[in-house]
Coordinates of N, CA and C in Angstrom, one line a residue:
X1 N 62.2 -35.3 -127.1 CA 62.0 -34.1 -126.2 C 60.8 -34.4 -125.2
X2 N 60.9 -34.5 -123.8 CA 59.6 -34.2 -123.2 C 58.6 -33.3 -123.0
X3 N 57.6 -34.2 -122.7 CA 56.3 -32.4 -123.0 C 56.9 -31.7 -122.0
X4 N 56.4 -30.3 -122.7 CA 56.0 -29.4 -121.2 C 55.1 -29.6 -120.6
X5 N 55.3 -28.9 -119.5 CA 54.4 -29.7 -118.4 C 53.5 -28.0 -118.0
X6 N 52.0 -27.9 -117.9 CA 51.2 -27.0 -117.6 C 50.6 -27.3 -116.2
X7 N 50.9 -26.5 -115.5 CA 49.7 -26.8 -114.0 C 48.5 -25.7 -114.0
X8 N 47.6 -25.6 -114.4 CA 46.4 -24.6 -113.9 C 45.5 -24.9 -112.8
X9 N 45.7 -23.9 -112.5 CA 44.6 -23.5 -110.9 C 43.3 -22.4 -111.5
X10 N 42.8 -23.5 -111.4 CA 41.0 -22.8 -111.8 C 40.0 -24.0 -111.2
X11 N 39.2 -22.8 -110.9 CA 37.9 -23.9 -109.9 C 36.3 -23.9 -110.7
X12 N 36.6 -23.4 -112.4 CA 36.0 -23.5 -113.1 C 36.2 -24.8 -113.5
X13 N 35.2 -25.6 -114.0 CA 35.2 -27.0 -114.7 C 35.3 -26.9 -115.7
X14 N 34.6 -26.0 -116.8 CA 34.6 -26.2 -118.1 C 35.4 -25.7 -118.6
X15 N 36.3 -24.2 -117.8 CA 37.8 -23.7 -118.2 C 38.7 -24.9 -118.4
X16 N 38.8 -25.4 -117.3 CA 39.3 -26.7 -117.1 C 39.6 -27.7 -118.3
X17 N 38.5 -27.9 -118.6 CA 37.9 -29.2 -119.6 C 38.7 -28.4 -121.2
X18 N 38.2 -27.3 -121.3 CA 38.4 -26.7 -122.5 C 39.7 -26.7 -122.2
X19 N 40.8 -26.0 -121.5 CA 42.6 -25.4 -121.5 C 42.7 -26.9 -121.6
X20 N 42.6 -27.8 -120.9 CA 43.3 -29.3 -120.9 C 43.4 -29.9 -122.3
X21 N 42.1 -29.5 -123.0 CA 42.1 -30.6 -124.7 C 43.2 -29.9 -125.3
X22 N 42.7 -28.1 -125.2 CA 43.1 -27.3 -126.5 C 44.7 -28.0 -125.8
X23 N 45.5 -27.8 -124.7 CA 47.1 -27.3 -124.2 C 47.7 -29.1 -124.8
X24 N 46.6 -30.5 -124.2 CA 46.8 -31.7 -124.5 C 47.5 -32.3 -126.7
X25 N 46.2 -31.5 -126.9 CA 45.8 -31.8 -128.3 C 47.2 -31.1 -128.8
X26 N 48.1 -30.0 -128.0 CA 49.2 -29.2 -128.7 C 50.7 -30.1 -127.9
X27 N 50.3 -31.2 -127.5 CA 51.7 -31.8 -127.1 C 52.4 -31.6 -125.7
X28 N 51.5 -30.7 -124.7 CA 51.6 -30.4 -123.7 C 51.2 -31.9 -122.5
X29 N 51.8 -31.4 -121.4 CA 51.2 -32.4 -120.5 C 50.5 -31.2 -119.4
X30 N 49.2 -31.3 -118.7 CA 48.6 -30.8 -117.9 C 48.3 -31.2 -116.7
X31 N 47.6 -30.6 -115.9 CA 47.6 -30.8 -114.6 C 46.6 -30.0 -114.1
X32 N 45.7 -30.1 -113.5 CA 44.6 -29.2 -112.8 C 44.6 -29.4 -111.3
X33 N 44.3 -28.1 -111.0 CA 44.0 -27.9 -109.7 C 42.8 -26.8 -109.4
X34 N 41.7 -27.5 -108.8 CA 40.5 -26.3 -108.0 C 40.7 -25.5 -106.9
X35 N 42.0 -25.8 -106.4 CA 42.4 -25.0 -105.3 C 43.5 -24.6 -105.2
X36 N 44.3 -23.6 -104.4 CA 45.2 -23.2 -104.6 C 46.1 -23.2 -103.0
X37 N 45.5 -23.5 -102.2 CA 46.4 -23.5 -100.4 C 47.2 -24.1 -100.6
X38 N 47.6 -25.4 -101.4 CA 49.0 -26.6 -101.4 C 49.4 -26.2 -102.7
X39 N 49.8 -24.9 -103.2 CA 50.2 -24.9 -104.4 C 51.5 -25.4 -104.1
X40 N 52.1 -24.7 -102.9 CA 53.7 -25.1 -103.1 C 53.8 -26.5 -102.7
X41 N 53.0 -27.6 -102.6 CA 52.8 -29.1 -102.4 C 52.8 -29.2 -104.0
X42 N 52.0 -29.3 -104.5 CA 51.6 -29.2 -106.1 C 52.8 -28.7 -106.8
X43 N 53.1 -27.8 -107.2 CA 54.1 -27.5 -107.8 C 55.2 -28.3 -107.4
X44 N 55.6 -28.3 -106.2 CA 57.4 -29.5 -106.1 C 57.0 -30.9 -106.3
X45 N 55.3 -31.1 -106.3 CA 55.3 -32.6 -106.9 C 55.2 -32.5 -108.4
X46 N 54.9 -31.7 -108.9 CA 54.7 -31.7 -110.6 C 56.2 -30.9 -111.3
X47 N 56.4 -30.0 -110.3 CA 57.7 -29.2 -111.4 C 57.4 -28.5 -112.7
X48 N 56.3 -27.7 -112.6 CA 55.6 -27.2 -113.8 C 56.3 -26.4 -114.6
X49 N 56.5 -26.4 -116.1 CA 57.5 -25.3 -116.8 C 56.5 -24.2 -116.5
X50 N 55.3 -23.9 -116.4 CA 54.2 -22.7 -116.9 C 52.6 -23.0 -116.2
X51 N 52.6 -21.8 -115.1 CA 51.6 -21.9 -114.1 C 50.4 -20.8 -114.7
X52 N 49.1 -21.3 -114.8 CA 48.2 -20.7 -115.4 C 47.1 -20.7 -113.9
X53 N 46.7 -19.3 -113.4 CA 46.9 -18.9 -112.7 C 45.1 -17.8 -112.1
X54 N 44.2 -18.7 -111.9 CA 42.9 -18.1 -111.5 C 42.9 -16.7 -110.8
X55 N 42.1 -15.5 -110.7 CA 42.2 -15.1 -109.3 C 40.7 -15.6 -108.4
X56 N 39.9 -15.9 -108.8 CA 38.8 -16.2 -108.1 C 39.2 -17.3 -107.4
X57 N 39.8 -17.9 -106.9 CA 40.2 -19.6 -107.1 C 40.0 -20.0 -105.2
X58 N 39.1 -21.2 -104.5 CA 39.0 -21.6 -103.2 C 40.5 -21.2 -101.7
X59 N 39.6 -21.3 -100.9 CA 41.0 -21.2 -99.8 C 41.7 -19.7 -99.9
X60 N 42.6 -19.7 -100.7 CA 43.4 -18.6 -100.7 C 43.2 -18.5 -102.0
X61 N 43.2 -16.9 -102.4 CA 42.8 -16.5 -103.7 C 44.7 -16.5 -104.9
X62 N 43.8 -16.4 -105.9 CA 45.5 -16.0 -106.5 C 46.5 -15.4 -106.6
X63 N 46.2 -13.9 -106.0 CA 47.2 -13.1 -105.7 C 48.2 -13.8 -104.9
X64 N 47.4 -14.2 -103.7 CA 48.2 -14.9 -102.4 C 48.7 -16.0 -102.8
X65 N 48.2 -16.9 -103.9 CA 49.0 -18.4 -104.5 C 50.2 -17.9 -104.6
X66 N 50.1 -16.6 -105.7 CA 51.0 -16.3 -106.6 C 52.2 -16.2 -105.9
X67 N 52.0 -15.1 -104.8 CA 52.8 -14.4 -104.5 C 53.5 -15.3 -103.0
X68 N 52.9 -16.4 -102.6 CA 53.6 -17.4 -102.4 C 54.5 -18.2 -102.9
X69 N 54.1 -18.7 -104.5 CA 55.0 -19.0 -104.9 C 56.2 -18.3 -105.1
X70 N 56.1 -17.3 -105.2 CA 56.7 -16.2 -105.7 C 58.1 -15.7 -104.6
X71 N 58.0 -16.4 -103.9 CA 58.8 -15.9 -102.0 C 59.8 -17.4 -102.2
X72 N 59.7 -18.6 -102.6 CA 60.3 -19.4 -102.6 C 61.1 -19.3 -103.6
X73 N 62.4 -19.3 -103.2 CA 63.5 -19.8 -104.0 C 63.4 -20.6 -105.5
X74 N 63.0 -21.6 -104.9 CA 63.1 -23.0 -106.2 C 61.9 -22.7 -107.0
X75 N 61.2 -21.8 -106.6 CA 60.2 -21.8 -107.8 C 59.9 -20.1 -107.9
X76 N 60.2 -19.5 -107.8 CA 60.1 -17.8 -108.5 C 60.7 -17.9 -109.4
X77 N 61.1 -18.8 -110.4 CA 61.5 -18.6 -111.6 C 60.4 -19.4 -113.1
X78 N 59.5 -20.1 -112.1 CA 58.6 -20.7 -113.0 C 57.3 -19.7 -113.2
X79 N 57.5 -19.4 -114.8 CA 56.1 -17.9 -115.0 C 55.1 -18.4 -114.9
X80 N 54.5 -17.2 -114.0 CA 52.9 -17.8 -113.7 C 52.4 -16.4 -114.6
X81 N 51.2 -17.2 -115.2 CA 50.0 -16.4 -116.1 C 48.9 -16.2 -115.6
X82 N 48.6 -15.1 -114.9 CA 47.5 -14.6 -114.5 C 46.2 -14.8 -115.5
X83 N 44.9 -15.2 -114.9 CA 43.7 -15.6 -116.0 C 42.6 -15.1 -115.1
X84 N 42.1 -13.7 -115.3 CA 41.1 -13.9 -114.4 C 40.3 -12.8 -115.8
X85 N 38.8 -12.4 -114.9 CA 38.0 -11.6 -115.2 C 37.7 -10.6 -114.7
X86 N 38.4 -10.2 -113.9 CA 38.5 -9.0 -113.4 C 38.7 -7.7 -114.1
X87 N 38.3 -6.7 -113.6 CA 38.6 -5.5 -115.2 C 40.0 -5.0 -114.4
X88 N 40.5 -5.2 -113.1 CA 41.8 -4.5 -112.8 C 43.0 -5.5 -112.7
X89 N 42.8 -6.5 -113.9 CA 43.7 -7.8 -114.1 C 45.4 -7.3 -113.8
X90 N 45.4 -5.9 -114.5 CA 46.7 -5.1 -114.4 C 47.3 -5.2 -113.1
X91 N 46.5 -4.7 -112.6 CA 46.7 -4.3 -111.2 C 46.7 -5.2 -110.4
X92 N 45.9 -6.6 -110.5 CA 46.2 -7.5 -109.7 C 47.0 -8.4 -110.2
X93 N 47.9 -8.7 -111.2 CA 48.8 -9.6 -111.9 C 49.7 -8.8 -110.9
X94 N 50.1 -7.3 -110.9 CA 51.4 -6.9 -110.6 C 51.2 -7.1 -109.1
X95 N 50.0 -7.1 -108.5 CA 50.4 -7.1 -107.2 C 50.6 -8.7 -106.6
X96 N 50.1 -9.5 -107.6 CA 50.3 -11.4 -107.4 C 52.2 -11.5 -107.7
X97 N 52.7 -10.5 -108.3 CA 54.1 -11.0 -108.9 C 53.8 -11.6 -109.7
X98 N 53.1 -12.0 -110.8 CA 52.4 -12.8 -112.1 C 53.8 -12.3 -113.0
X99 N 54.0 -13.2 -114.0 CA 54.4 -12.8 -115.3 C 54.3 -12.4 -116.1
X100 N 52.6 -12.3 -115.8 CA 51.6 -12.1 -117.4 C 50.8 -12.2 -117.5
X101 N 49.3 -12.4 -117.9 CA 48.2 -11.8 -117.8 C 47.6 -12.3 -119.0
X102 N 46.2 -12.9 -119.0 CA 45.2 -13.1 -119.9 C 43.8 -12.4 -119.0
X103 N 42.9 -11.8 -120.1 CA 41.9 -11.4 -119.2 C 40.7 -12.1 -120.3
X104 N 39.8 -12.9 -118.8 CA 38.7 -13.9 -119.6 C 37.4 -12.8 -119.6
X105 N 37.0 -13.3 -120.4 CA 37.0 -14.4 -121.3 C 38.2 -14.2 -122.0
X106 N 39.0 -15.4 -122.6 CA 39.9 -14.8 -123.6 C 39.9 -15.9 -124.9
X107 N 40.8 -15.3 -125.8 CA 40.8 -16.2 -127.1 C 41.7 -17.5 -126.8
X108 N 41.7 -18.5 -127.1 CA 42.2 -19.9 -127.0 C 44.1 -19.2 -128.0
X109 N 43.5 -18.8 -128.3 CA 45.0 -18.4 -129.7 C 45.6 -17.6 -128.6
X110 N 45.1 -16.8 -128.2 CA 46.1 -15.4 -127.5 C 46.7 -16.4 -126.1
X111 N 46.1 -17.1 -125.2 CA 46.6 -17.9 -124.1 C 47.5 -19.3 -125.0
X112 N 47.2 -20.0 -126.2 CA 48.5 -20.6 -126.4 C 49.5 -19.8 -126.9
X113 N 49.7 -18.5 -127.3 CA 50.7 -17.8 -128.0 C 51.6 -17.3 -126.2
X114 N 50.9 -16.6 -125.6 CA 51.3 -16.4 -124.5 C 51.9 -17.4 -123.9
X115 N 51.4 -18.5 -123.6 CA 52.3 -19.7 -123.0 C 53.5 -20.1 -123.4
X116 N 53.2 -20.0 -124.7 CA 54.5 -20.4 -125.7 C 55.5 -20.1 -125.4
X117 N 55.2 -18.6 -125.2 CA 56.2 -17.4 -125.3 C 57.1 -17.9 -124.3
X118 N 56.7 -18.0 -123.0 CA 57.3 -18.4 -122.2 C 58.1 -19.8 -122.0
X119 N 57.8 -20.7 -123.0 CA 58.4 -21.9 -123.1 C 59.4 -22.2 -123.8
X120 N 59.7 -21.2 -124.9 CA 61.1 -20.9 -125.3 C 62.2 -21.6 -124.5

């Protein structure tokens, strides 16, 4: 079986450093990005099963990633997981078109259970 494949867009380093071992160390393949303007470049060169999904993130923030991706055809069917710290995560996941929602800080357990989910 091949890995799944994880793309996150965070312009945090240490989020970074941390999601890549914990998602690596579980059989996953990952992918980082600190920015989000070429996501739809990024995405059709990676083909990601599960997009983890900053809102603070350079260039264009993640509502606007999201909901770019979210307008194309070939990829509005790949779940993106909203990750921010914002206290109106609700509110901004639904207005990104997100699939789903972690709010950071969060537990390493609750973001691999969530991803999962979606990998089914």
């Amino acid at each position: 079986m091949s890995k799944k494949k994880i793309l996150i867009f965070d312009d945090d380093k240490t989020i970074l450093e941390v999601i890549t071992i914990i998602f690596e160390e579980n059989g996953y393949h990952v992918e980082i990005s600190e920015t989000s303007h070429d996501i739809l470049e990024k995405v059709a060169r990676y083909q990601p099963d599960v997009i983890l999904m900053d809102n603070w993130i350079p260039k264009i923030g993640g509502v606007e990633a999201t909901r770019l991706l979210k307008s194309h055809e070939e990829f509005k069917n790949i779940p993106v997981i909203y990750v921010t710290a914002n206290n109106d995560i609700v509110a901004l996941a639904k207005q990104a078109q997100a699939d789903d929602y972690v709010a950071k800080p969060f537990n390493l357990e609750d973001l691999e259970d969530k991803v999962a989910q979606y990998l089914q």
